[in-house]
CSV table of N, CA and C in Angstrom, one decimal:
chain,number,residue,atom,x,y,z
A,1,UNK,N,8.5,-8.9,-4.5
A,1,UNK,CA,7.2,-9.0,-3.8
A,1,UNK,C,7.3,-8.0,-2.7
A,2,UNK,N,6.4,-6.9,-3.0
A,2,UNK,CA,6.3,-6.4,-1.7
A,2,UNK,C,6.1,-6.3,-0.6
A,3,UNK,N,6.7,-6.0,0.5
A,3,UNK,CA,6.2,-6.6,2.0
A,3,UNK,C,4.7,-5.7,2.7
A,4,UNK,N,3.9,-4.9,1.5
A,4,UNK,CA,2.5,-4.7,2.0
A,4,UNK,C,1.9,-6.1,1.5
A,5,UNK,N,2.1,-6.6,0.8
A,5,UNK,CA,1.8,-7.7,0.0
A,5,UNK,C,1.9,-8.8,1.3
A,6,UNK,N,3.1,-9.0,1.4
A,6,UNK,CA,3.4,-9.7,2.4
A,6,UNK,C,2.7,-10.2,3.5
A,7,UNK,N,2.7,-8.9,4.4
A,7,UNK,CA,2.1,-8.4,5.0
A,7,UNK,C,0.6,-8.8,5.2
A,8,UNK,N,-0.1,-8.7,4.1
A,8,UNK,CA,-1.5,-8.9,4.1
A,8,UNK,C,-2.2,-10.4,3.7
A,9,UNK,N,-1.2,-10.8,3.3
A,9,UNK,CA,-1.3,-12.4,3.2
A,9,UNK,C,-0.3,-13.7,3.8
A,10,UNK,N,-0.2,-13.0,5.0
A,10,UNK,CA,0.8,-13.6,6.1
A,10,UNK,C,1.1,-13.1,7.1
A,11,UNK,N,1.6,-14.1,8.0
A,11,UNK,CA,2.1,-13.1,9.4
A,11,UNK,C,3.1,-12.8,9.4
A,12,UNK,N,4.1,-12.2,8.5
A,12,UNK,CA,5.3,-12.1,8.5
A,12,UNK,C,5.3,-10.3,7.7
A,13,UNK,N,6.4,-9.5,8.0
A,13,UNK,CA,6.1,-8.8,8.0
A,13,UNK,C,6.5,-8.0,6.1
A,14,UNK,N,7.4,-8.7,5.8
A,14,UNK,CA,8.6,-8.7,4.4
A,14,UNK,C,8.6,-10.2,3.9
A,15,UNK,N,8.9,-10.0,2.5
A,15,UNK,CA,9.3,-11.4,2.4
A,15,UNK,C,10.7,-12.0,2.9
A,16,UNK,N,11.6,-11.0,2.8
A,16,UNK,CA,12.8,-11.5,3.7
A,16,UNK,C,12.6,-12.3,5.2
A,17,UNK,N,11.9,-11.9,6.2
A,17,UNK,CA,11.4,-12.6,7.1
A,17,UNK,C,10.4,-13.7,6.4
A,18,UNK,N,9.0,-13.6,5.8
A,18,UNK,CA,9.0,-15.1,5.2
A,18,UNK,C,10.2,-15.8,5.1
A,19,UNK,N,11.0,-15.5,4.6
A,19,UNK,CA,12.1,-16.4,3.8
A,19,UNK,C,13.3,-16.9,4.5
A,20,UNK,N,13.2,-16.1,5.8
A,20,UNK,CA,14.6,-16.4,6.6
A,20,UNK,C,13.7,-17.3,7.8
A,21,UNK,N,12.2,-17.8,7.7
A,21,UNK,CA,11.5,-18.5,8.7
A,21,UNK,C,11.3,-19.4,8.0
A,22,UNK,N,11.4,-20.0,6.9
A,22,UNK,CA,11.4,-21.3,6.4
A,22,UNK,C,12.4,-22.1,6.9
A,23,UNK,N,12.2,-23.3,6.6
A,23,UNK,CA,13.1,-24.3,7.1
A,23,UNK,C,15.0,-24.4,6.1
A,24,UNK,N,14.8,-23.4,5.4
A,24,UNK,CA,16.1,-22.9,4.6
A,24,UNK,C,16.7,-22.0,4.6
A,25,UNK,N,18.0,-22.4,4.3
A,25,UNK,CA,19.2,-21.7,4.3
A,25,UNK,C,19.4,-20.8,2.8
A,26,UNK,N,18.9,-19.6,2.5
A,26,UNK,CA,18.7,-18.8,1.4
A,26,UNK,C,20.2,-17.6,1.9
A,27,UNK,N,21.1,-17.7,0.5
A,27,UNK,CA,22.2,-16.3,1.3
A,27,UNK,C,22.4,-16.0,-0.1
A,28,UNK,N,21.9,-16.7,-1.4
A,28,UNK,CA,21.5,-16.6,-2.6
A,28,UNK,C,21.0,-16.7,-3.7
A,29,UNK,N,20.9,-16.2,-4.5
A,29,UNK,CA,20.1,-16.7,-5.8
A,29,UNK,C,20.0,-18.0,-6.2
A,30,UNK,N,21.1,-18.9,-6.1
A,30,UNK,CA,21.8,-20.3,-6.6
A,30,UNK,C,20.4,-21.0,-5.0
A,31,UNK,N,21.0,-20.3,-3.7
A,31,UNK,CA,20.4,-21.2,-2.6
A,31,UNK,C,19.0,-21.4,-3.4
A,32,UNK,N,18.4,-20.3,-3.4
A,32,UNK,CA,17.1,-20.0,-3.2
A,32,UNK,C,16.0,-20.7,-4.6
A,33,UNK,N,17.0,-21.0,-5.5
A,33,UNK,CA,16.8,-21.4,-6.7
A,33,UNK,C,16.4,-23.8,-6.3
A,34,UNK,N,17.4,-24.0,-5.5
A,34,UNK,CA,18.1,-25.8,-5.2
A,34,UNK,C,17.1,-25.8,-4.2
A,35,UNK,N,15.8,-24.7,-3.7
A,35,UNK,CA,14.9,-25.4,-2.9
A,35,UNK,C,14.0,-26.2,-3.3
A,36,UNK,N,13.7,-27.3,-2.5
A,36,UNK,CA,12.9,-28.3,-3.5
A,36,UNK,C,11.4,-27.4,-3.2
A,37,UNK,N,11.1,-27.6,-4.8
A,37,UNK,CA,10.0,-27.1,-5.1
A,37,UNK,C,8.2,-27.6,-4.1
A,38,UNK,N,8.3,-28.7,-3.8
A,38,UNK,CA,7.3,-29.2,-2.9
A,38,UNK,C,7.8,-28.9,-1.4
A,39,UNK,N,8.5,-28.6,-1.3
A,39,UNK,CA,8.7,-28.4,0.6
A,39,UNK,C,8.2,-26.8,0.4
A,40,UNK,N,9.0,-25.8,-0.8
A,40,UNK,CA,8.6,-24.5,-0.5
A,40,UNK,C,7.3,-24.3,-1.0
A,41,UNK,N,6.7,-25.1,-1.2
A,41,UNK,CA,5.2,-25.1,-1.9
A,41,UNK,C,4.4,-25.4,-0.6
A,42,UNK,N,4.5,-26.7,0.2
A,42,UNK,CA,4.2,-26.9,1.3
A,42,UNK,C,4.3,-25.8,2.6
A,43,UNK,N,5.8,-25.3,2.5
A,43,UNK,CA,5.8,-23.6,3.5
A,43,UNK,C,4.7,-22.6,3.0
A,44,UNK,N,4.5,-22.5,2.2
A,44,UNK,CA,4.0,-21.1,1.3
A,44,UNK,C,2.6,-21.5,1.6
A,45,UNK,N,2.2,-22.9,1.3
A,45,UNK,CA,0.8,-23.1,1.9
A,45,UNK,C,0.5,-23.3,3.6
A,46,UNK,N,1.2,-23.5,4.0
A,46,UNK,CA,0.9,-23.6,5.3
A,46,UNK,C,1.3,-22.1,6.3
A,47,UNK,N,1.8,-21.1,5.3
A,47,UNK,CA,2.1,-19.5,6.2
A,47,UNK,C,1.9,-18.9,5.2
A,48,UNK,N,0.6,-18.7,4.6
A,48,UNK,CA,0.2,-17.7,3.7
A,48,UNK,C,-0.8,-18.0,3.1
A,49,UNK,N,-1.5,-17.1,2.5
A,49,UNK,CA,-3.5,-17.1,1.8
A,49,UNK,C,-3.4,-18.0,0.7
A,50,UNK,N,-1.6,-18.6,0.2
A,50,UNK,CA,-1.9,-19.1,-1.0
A,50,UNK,C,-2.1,-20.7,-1.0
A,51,UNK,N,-1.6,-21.2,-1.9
A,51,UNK,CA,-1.6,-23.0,-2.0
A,51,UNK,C,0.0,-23.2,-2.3
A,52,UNK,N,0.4,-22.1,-3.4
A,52,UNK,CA,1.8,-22.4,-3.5
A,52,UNK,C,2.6,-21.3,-4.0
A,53,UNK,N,3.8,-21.3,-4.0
A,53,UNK,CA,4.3,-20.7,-4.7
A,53,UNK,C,4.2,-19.5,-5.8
A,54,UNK,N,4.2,-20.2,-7.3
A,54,UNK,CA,3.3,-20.1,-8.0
A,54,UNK,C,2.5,-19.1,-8.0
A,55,UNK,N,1.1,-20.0,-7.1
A,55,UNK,CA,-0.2,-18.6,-6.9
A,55,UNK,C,-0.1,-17.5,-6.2
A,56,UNK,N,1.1,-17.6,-5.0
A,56,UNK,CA,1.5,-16.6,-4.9
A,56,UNK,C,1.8,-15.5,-6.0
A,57,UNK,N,3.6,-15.8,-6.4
A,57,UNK,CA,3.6,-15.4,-7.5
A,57,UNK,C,2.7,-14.5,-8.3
A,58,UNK,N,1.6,-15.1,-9.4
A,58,UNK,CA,1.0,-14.7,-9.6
A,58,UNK,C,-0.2,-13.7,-9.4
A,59,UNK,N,-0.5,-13.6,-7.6
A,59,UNK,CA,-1.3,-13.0,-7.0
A,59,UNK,C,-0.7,-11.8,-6.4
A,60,UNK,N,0.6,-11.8,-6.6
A,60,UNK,CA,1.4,-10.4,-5.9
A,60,UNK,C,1.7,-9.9,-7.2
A,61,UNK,N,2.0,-10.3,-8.9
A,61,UNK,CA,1.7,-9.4,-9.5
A,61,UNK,C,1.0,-8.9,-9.7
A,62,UNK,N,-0.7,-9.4,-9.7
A,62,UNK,CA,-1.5,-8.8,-10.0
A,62,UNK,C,-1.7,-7.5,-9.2
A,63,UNK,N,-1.5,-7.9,-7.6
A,63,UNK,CA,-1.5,-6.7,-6.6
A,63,UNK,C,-0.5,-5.5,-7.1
A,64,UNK,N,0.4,-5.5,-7.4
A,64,UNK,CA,1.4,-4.9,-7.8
A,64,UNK,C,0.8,-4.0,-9.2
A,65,UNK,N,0.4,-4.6,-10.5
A,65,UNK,CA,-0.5,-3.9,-11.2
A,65,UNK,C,-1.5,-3.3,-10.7
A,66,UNK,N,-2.1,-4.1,-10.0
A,66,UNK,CA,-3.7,-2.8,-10.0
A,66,UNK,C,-2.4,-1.8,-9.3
A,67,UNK,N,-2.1,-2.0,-8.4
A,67,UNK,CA,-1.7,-0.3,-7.7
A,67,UNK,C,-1.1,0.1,-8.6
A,68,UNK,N,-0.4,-0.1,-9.8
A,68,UNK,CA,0.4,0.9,-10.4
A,68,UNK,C,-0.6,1.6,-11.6
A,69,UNK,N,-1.7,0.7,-11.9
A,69,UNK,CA,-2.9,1.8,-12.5
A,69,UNK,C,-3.8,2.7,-11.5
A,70,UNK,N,-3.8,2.3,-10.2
A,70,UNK,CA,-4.2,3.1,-9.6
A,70,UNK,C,-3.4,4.7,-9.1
A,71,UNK,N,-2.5,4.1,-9.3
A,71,UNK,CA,-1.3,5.3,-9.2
A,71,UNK,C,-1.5,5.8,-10.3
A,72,UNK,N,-1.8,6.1,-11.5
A,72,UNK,CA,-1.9,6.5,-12.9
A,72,UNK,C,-3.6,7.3,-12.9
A,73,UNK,N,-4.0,6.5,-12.6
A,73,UNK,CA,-5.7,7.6,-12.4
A,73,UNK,C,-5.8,8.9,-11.3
């Protein structure tokens, strides 16, 4: 996820900052994987344009596509 991405659907500047201002302890894959899925669903909706996760997810690939066809035209 990029941090223009970020950036523009939150007040944080990277997702690494998202992620080190949650109420979790993330130092890896394994952490970041044993977070309960409703608390980081509840963070993501309450510091960011989305509802959860998920639509996140989903809404930062799409971001990510259009620019890489717009990079192509």
């Amino acid at each position: 996820m990029s941090d223009n991405f970020v950036s523009k659907h939150s007040k944080y500047k990277s997702f690494d900052e998202l992620l080190s201002s949650s109420p979790f302890t993330v130092e890896t894959a394994e952490d970041f994987e044993a977070m309960p899925d409703d608390e980081w669903d509840s963070f993501i909706n309450q510091n960011t344009d989305y509802d959860s996760w998920k639509e996140m997810q989903v809404k930062a690939f799409e971001y990510y596509a259009k620019k890489q066809i717009e990079k192509g035209l």
